[in-house]
């Protein structure tokens, strides 16, 4: 790792061999998903650099970047103030820390190190649409995604906020799964989620895989269920079940903490280094959840629906196979679905789950 960080051998012959490896990886990635993604990213990231600076780079750069440019990149960006070292395993932490310090302490930052510039995603005032089809696509998918600034983390209050989000999405997804089990369901699968995105931008989204030709029907069903939650909220029995399931998940993670693979722990520490926030052991997380879950009121979870889906920073993404005789809706048709659902008065959800346990003992 120390040699990688400070003394890598940039041999021209090896660089040229590596060009072929990466170009082959790029070729293998050129499928329907890649072609669709390249049409959707400019909308999702609102024309920011994230939309056209994909991590693999461009074929021209991969083939033709001069050796000097690669050496300059290495000198500019592989430097101590941008490094983090993560070590996870069955070892004495003090001993490993001492070894890391011994090897890495001599490294110094270059005097003329360039500033690392951050690139955000600008807010969008109007809803945006991306409708993409491809002859090799295998499914019809519609998603509604809402961008927002990454929320702070690392305190009791933010952990509680995340618990409310988890309960909200769990109950929303339980309802969507219930619809999927119905005959002639408007979607094959559907889910609600929060998170993801890029360094400064996270997402809330609703997404559904729908039968061929069913984009508008699936979108209307997704939005109708969102309206049902917004107009009437969830029920007390739904929240009780969701709390039980979420608490059980934290309890199981704490019980099986010694069975975690090292890579999972390392991944959490890498996320800490890249984005900040806490890394909490499963036993402590369970303690927090066990203390906080009982005090979360139904009104708090229901209030979340009022803030999740504004028109601002909304992206509607559609992808589907190119099929003769099956037309995809355009922006006007998709916008009309939102208008129709906005005018609906939706009936409250009826919780038909059994209130008694399947077995009394």
Short mmCIF file of C-alpha atoms in Angstrom, two decimals:
data_model
loop_
_atom_site.label_atom_id
_atom_site.label_comp_id
_atom_site.label_asym_id
_atom_site.label_seq_id
_atom_site.Cartn_x
_atom_site.Cartn_y
_atom_site.Cartn_z
CA UNK A 1 0.00 0.00 0.00
CA UNK A 2 2.83 2.42 0.78
CA UNK A 3 4.42 1.77 -2.61
CA UNK A 4 1.03 2.21 -4.28
CA UNK A 5 0.57 5.49 -2.42
CA UNK A 6 3.96 7.03 -3.14
CA UNK A 7 6.29 4.97 -5.30
CA UNK A 8 4.32 3.34 -8.07
CA UNK A 9 6.20 2.32 -11.23
CA UNK A 10 4.63 4.04 -14.23
CA UNK A 11 6.29 1.96 -16.92
CA UNK A 12 5.14 2.98 -20.43
CA UNK A 13 4.94 -0.64 -21.61
CA UNK A 14 2.76 -1.58 -18.64
CA UNK A 15 0.57 1.49 -19.13
CA UNK A 16 -0.06 0.45 -22.72
CA UNK A 17 -1.00 -3.06 -21.61
CA UNK A 18 -3.41 -1.58 -19.07
CA UNK A 19 -5.07 0.55 -21.74
CA UNK A 20 -6.22 -2.65 -23.42
CA UNK A 21 -7.59 -4.04 -20.16
CA UNK A 22 -9.66 -0.91 -19.45
CA UNK A 23 -10.86 -0.57 -23.04
CA UNK A 24 -12.09 -4.16 -22.85
CA UNK A 25 -13.92 -3.36 -19.61
CA UNK A 26 -15.46 -0.35 -21.33
CA UNK A 27 -16.52 -2.51 -24.29
CA UNK A 28 -18.13 -5.10 -22.02
CA UNK A 29 -20.12 -2.33 -20.31
CA UNK A 30 -21.56 -1.00 -23.55
CA UNK A 31 -25.00 -2.56 -23.37
CA UNK A 32 -28.58 -1.39 -23.15
CA UNK A 33 -28.22 -0.26 -19.55
CA UNK A 34 -25.22 1.93 -20.39
CA UNK A 35 -26.93 3.50 -23.40
CA UNK A 36 -30.07 4.23 -21.40
CA UNK A 37 -28.09 5.57 -18.46
CA UNK A 38 -26.26 8.04 -20.69
CA UNK A 39 -29.61 9.51 -21.71
CA UNK A 40 -30.91 9.68 -18.14
CA UNK A 41 -27.91 11.00 -16.21
CA UNK A 42 -28.01 14.52 -17.71
CA UNK A 43 -31.59 14.79 -16.43
CA UNK A 44 -31.00 13.18 -13.05
CA UNK A 45 -27.90 15.30 -12.38
CA UNK A 46 -29.34 18.42 -14.01
CA UNK A 47 -26.53 19.03 -16.49
CA UNK A 48 -23.75 18.96 -13.87
CA UNK A 49 -20.31 17.43 -14.49
CA UNK A 50 -21.57 14.19 -12.93
CA UNK A 51 -23.69 13.72 -16.05
CA UNK A 52 -20.77 13.48 -18.48
CA UNK A 53 -17.77 12.54 -16.31
CA UNK A 54 -18.39 8.83 -15.88
CA UNK A 55 -15.67 7.09 -13.85
CA UNK A 56 -14.31 4.92 -16.66
CA UNK A 57 -13.47 7.96 -18.80
CA UNK A 58 -13.62 8.24 -22.58
CA UNK A 59 -12.23 5.95 -25.25
CA UNK A 60 -10.05 8.77 -26.59
CA UNK A 61 -8.38 9.39 -23.24
CA UNK A 62 -7.96 5.68 -22.53
CA UNK A 63 -6.29 5.14 -25.88
CA UNK A 64 -4.28 8.32 -26.23
CA UNK A 65 -3.53 9.90 -22.84
CA UNK A 66 0.23 10.63 -22.84
CA UNK A 67 2.40 9.02 -20.20
CA UNK A 68 3.23 12.49 -18.85
CA UNK A 69 -0.46 13.17 -18.13
CA UNK A 70 -0.74 9.95 -16.13
CA UNK A 71 2.42 10.80 -14.19
CA UNK A 72 1.08 14.30 -13.50
CA UNK A 73 -2.24 12.90 -12.28
CA UNK A 74 -0.42 10.55 -9.91
CA UNK A 75 1.75 13.35 -8.52
CA UNK A 76 -1.20 15.72 -8.11
CA UNK A 77 -3.73 13.46 -6.44
CA UNK A 78 -1.92 10.54 -4.74
CA UNK A 79 -0.86 12.53 -1.69
CA UNK A 80 -1.21 12.19 2.11
CA UNK A 81 -3.86 14.87 2.66
CA UNK A 82 -6.23 12.96 0.37
CA UNK A 83 -5.43 9.49 1.72
CA UNK A 84 -7.07 7.25 4.28
CA UNK A 85 -5.85 3.82 5.33
CA UNK A 86 -8.39 1.26 6.52
CA UNK A 87 -7.31 -1.96 8.25
CA UNK A 88 -9.77 -4.57 9.53
CA UNK A 89 -8.90 -8.01 10.85
CA UNK A 90 -7.98 -10.24 13.75
CA UNK A 91 -4.94 -8.28 14.93
CA UNK A 92 -3.69 -5.96 17.65
CA UNK A 93 -4.92 -2.50 16.53
CA UNK A 94 -2.09 -0.67 18.29
CA UNK A 95 0.51 -2.80 16.54
CA UNK A 96 -1.03 -2.27 13.10
CA UNK A 97 -1.44 1.47 13.74
CA UNK A 98 2.25 1.70 14.64
CA UNK A 99 3.19 -0.09 11.42
CA UNK A 100 1.00 2.24 9.36
CA UNK A 101 2.58 5.30 10.99
CA UNK A 102 6.09 3.93 10.44
CA UNK A 103 5.49 3.39 6.73
CA UNK A 104 3.32 6.40 5.87
CA UNK A 105 4.54 9.18 8.20
CA UNK A 106 7.52 10.03 5.91
CA UNK A 107 5.17 10.91 3.01
CA UNK A 108 4.77 14.62 2.32
CA UNK A 109 2.38 16.70 0.28
CA UNK A 110 3.74 18.44 -2.83
CA UNK A 111 4.36 22.15 -2.40
CA UNK A 112 2.28 23.04 -5.46
CA UNK A 113 -0.58 20.58 -4.85
CA UNK A 114 -3.67 21.61 -6.82
CA UNK A 115 -6.87 22.39 -4.97
CA UNK A 116 -9.45 19.67 -5.01
CA UNK A 117 -12.57 21.24 -6.48
CA UNK A 118 -16.00 19.96 -5.52
CA UNK A 119 -18.77 19.77 -8.10
CA UNK A 120 -22.34 19.97 -6.95
CA UNK A 121 -25.65 19.35 -8.67
CA UNK A 122 -27.69 22.51 -9.30
CA UNK A 123 -31.28 22.65 -8.12
CA UNK A 124 -33.99 22.33 -10.75
CA UNK A 125 -37.12 24.44 -10.53
CA UNK A 126 -39.19 22.44 -13.04
CA UNK A 127 -39.79 18.68 -13.26
CA UNK A 128 -37.56 16.98 -15.81
CA UNK A 129 -38.18 13.90 -17.93
CA UNK A 130 -35.98 11.32 -19.64
CA UNK A 131 -37.69 8.71 -21.82
CA UNK A 132 -35.28 6.16 -23.31
CA UNK A 133 -35.78 2.95 -25.25
CA UNK A 134 -33.30 0.39 -26.49
CA UNK A 135 -33.68 -2.75 -28.61
CA UNK A 136 -31.70 -4.77 -26.06
CA UNK A 137 -33.54 -3.54 -22.96
CA UNK A 138 -35.24 -6.38 -21.10
CA UNK A 139 -37.76 -4.55 -18.89
CA UNK A 140 -40.00 -1.51 -18.77
CA UNK A 141 -39.16 0.69 -15.78
CA UNK A 142 -40.51 3.99 -14.52
CA UNK A 143 -38.99 5.95 -11.65
CA UNK A 144 -39.65 9.26 -9.95
CA UNK A 145 -36.57 10.62 -8.18
CA UNK A 146 -36.18 13.70 -6.01
CA UNK A 147 -32.76 15.24 -5.38
CA UNK A 148 -31.80 16.95 -2.14
CA UNK A 149 -28.68 18.09 -0.33
CA UNK A 150 -26.99 15.30 1.62
CA UNK A 151 -28.31 15.41 5.18
CA UNK A 152 -25.94 15.61 8.16
CA UNK A 153 -25.26 12.50 10.22
CA UNK A 154 -23.55 11.50 13.43
CA UNK A 155 -25.86 12.60 16.25
CA UNK A 156 -28.69 11.07 18.24
CA UNK A 157 -31.17 13.28 16.42
CA UNK A 158 -29.95 12.26 12.96
CA UNK A 159 -30.04 8.58 13.96
CA UNK A 160 -33.63 9.09 15.07
CA UNK A 161 -34.38 10.85 11.77
CA UNK A 162 -32.98 7.84 9.90
CA UNK A 163 -35.15 5.49 11.96
CA UNK A 164 -38.23 7.49 10.93
CA UNK A 165 -37.12 7.25 7.29
CA UNK A 166 -36.61 3.50 7.62
CA UNK A 167 -40.07 3.04 9.13
CA UNK A 168 -41.65 5.20 6.43
CA UNK A 169 -40.06 3.32 3.54
CA UNK A 170 -40.69 -0.05 5.12
CA UNK A 171 -44.43 0.65 5.44
CA UNK A 172 -44.56 2.17 1.95
CA UNK A 173 -42.82 -0.92 0.51
CA UNK A 174 -45.12 -3.29 2.41
CA UNK A 175 -48.08 -1.64 0.69
CA UNK A 176 -46.40 -1.84 -2.72
CA UNK A 177 -45.63 -5.54 -2.22
CA UNK A 178 -49.27 -6.09 -1.30
CA UNK A 179 -50.30 -4.57 -4.66
CA UNK A 180 -47.81 -6.75 -6.56
CA UNK A 181 -49.55 -9.87 -5.18
CA UNK A 182 -52.90 -8.81 -6.61
CA UNK A 183 -54.22 -10.16 -9.94
CA UNK A 184 -53.50 -7.79 -12.86
CA UNK A 185 -51.15 -5.72 -10.73
CA UNK A 186 -50.01 -2.46 -12.38
CA UNK A 187 -46.38 -3.30 -11.74
CA UNK A 188 -44.24 -6.42 -11.45
CA UNK A 189 -42.15 -4.95 -8.64
CA UNK A 190 -42.01 -1.55 -6.96
CA UNK A 191 -40.11 0.06 -4.13
CA UNK A 192 -39.51 3.29 -2.22
CA UNK A 193 -35.98 4.24 -1.18
CA UNK A 194 -33.76 7.00 0.19
CA UNK A 195 -30.03 7.54 -0.22
CA UNK A 196 -27.53 7.01 -3.00
CA UNK A 197 -26.72 9.78 -5.43
CA UNK A 198 -23.35 11.55 -5.39
CA UNK A 199 -21.14 13.27 -2.82
CA UNK A 200 -23.30 16.35 -2.29
CA UNK A 201 -26.63 15.00 -3.50
CA UNK A 202 -28.85 12.20 -2.24
CA UNK A 203 -32.10 10.89 -3.60
CA UNK A 204 -35.58 9.88 -2.58
CA UNK A 205 -37.29 7.73 -5.18
CA UNK A 206 -40.18 5.55 -6.21
CA UNK A 207 -39.49 3.00 -8.92
CA UNK A 208 -41.47 0.23 -10.57
CA UNK A 209 -40.94 -2.47 -13.17
CA UNK A 210 -44.13 -2.63 -15.22
CA UNK A 211 -45.64 -4.85 -17.92
CA UNK A 212 -44.82 -3.86 -21.48
CA UNK A 213 -46.89 -0.85 -22.48
CA UNK A 214 -47.78 -0.15 -18.85
CA UNK A 215 -45.62 2.88 -18.07
CA UNK A 216 -48.47 5.34 -17.51
CA UNK A 217 -50.57 2.80 -15.58
CA UNK A 218 -47.64 1.90 -13.35
CA UNK A 219 -46.73 5.52 -12.76
CA UNK A 220 -50.31 6.36 -11.82
CA UNK A 221 -50.39 3.46 -9.36
CA UNK A 222 -47.11 4.60 -7.74
CA UNK A 223 -48.31 8.18 -7.41
CA UNK A 224 -51.74 7.12 -6.15
CA UNK A 225 -50.17 5.16 -3.30
CA UNK A 226 -47.98 8.17 -2.50
CA UNK A 227 -51.09 10.34 -2.44
CA UNK A 228 -52.83 7.82 -0.16
CA UNK A 229 -50.03 8.18 2.37
CA UNK A 230 -49.95 11.96 2.00
CA UNK A 231 -53.73 12.33 2.46
CA UNK A 232 -54.34 9.73 5.17
CA UNK A 233 -50.99 8.59 6.52
CA UNK A 234 -50.19 5.13 7.77
CA UNK A 235 -52.16 3.20 10.38
CA UNK A 236 -51.12 2.50 13.95
CA UNK A 237 -51.03 -1.23 13.28
CA UNK A 238 -48.69 -0.75 10.30
CA UNK A 239 -46.33 1.28 12.47
CA UNK A 240 -46.37 -1.32 15.24
CA UNK A 241 -45.39 -4.06 12.76
CA UNK A 242 -42.71 -1.88 11.16
CA UNK A 243 -41.17 -1.05 14.55
CA UNK A 244 -41.12 -4.73 15.48
CA UNK A 245 -39.45 -5.72 12.21
CA UNK A 246 -36.89 -2.90 12.36
CA UNK A 247 -36.01 -3.60 15.97
CA UNK A 248 -35.63 -7.28 15.15
CA UNK A 249 -33.22 -6.43 12.31
CA UNK A 250 -31.02 -4.35 14.61
CA UNK A 251 -31.16 -7.06 17.28
CA UNK A 252 -30.13 -9.75 14.83
CA UNK A 253 -27.24 -7.62 13.54
CA UNK A 254 -26.03 -7.15 17.13
CA UNK A 255 -26.37 -10.86 17.89
CA UNK A 256 -24.37 -11.81 14.80
CA UNK A 257 -21.81 -9.00 15.00
CA UNK A 258 -18.94 -11.47 15.45
CA UNK A 259 -19.93 -13.16 12.19
CA UNK A 260 -19.51 -10.04 10.05
CA UNK A 261 -17.04 -10.34 7.20
CA UNK A 262 -14.10 -7.95 7.45
CA UNK A 263 -14.99 -6.43 4.09
CA UNK A 264 -18.31 -5.17 5.39
CA UNK A 265 -16.64 -3.36 8.28
CA UNK A 266 -13.96 -1.99 5.97
CA UNK A 267 -16.67 -0.72 3.63
CA UNK A 268 -18.25 1.28 6.46
CA UNK A 269 -14.88 2.80 7.31
CA UNK A 270 -14.24 3.67 3.66
CA UNK A 271 -17.62 5.45 3.61
CA UNK A 272 -16.56 7.35 6.74
CA UNK A 273 -13.35 8.46 5.04
CA UNK A 274 -15.10 9.53 1.85
CA UNK A 275 -18.24 11.14 3.18
CA UNK A 276 -18.02 11.56 6.94
CA UNK A 277 -20.62 10.43 9.43
CA UNK A 278 -20.30 7.87 12.19
CA UNK A 279 -19.33 4.22 12.21
CA UNK A 280 -21.27 2.56 15.02
CA UNK A 281 -20.89 -1.05 16.12
CA UNK A 282 -24.06 -3.21 15.85
CA UNK A 283 -24.51 -3.53 19.63
CA UNK A 284 -24.56 0.25 20.06
CA UNK A 285 -26.87 0.67 17.07
CA UNK A 286 -29.29 -1.82 18.62
CA UNK A 287 -29.14 0.05 21.93
CA UNK A 288 -29.96 3.33 20.15
CA UNK A 289 -32.78 1.77 18.15
CA UNK A 290 -34.22 -0.01 21.18
CA UNK A 291 -34.30 3.27 23.11
CA UNK A 292 -35.58 5.50 20.32
CA UNK A 293 -38.14 3.38 18.44
CA UNK A 294 -40.83 3.36 21.17
CA UNK A 295 -40.88 7.17 21.23
CA UNK A 296 -41.46 7.64 17.50
CA UNK A 297 -45.07 8.68 17.03
CA UNK A 298 -47.27 7.88 14.05
CA UNK A 299 -47.75 11.60 13.38
CA UNK A 300 -43.97 12.04 12.97
CA UNK A 301 -43.77 9.33 10.33
CA UNK A 302 -46.84 10.60 8.51
CA UNK A 303 -45.46 14.15 8.47
CA UNK A 304 -42.52 12.91 6.40
CA UNK A 305 -44.83 12.44 3.39
CA UNK A 306 -45.40 16.20 3.19
CA UNK A 307 -41.75 16.94 2.43
CA UNK A 308 -40.58 14.03 0.26
CA UNK A 309 -42.07 14.72 -3.18
CA UNK A 310 -41.93 18.39 -4.26
CA UNK A 311 -42.00 19.42 -7.92
CA UNK A 312 -38.60 21.01 -7.40
CA UNK A 313 -35.67 18.70 -8.21
CA UNK A 314 -38.01 16.02 -9.59
CA UNK A 315 -36.79 13.71 -12.35
CA UNK A 316 -39.04 11.20 -14.11
CA UNK A 317 -37.04 8.41 -15.74
CA UNK A 318 -38.55 5.90 -18.17
CA UNK A 319 -36.76 3.06 -19.93
CA UNK A 320 -38.20 0.24 -22.02
CA UNK A 321 -37.46 -2.13 -24.90
CA UNK A 322 -38.01 -0.92 -28.44
CA UNK A 323 -41.04 -2.96 -29.46
CA UNK A 324 -42.97 -2.54 -32.66
CA UNK A 325 -46.49 -1.32 -31.97
CA UNK A 326 -45.72 -0.28 -28.36
CA UNK A 327 -45.30 3.48 -28.00
CA UNK A 328 -43.72 5.11 -24.98
CA UNK A 329 -45.42 8.10 -23.34
CA UNK A 330 -43.86 11.49 -24.00
CA UNK A 331 -43.22 14.23 -21.44
CA UNK A 332 -46.73 15.67 -21.82
CA UNK A 333 -48.36 12.29 -21.18
CA UNK A 334 -46.22 11.69 -18.09
CA UNK A 335 -46.91 15.17 -16.75
CA UNK A 336 -50.62 14.54 -17.27
CA UNK A 337 -50.45 11.52 -14.96
CA UNK A 338 -49.11 13.74 -12.17
CA UNK A 339 -51.90 16.25 -12.80
CA UNK A 340 -54.60 13.56 -12.65
CA UNK A 341 -53.30 12.07 -9.40
CA UNK A 342 -52.84 15.51 -7.81
CA UNK A 343 -56.58 16.06 -8.26
CA UNK A 344 -57.60 12.71 -6.77
CA UNK A 345 -59.22 12.19 -3.42
CA UNK A 346 -57.86 8.77 -2.48
CA UNK A 347 -59.60 6.36 -0.12
CA UNK A 348 -57.76 5.50 3.10
CA UNK A 349 -55.74 2.30 3.27
CA UNK A 350 -57.42 -0.59 5.06
CA UNK A 351 -55.01 -2.73 7.03
CA UNK A 352 -56.18 -6.29 6.49
CA UNK A 353 -53.28 -7.99 8.25
CA UNK A 354 -54.16 -10.38 11.03
CA UNK A 355 -53.93 -8.68 14.42
CA UNK A 356 -53.39 -11.96 16.31
CA UNK A 357 -50.26 -14.13 16.04
CA UNK A 358 -50.47 -17.15 13.75
CA UNK A 359 -49.73 -19.39 16.74
CA UNK A 360 -50.79 -18.24 20.23
CA UNK A 361 -47.76 -19.93 21.85
#
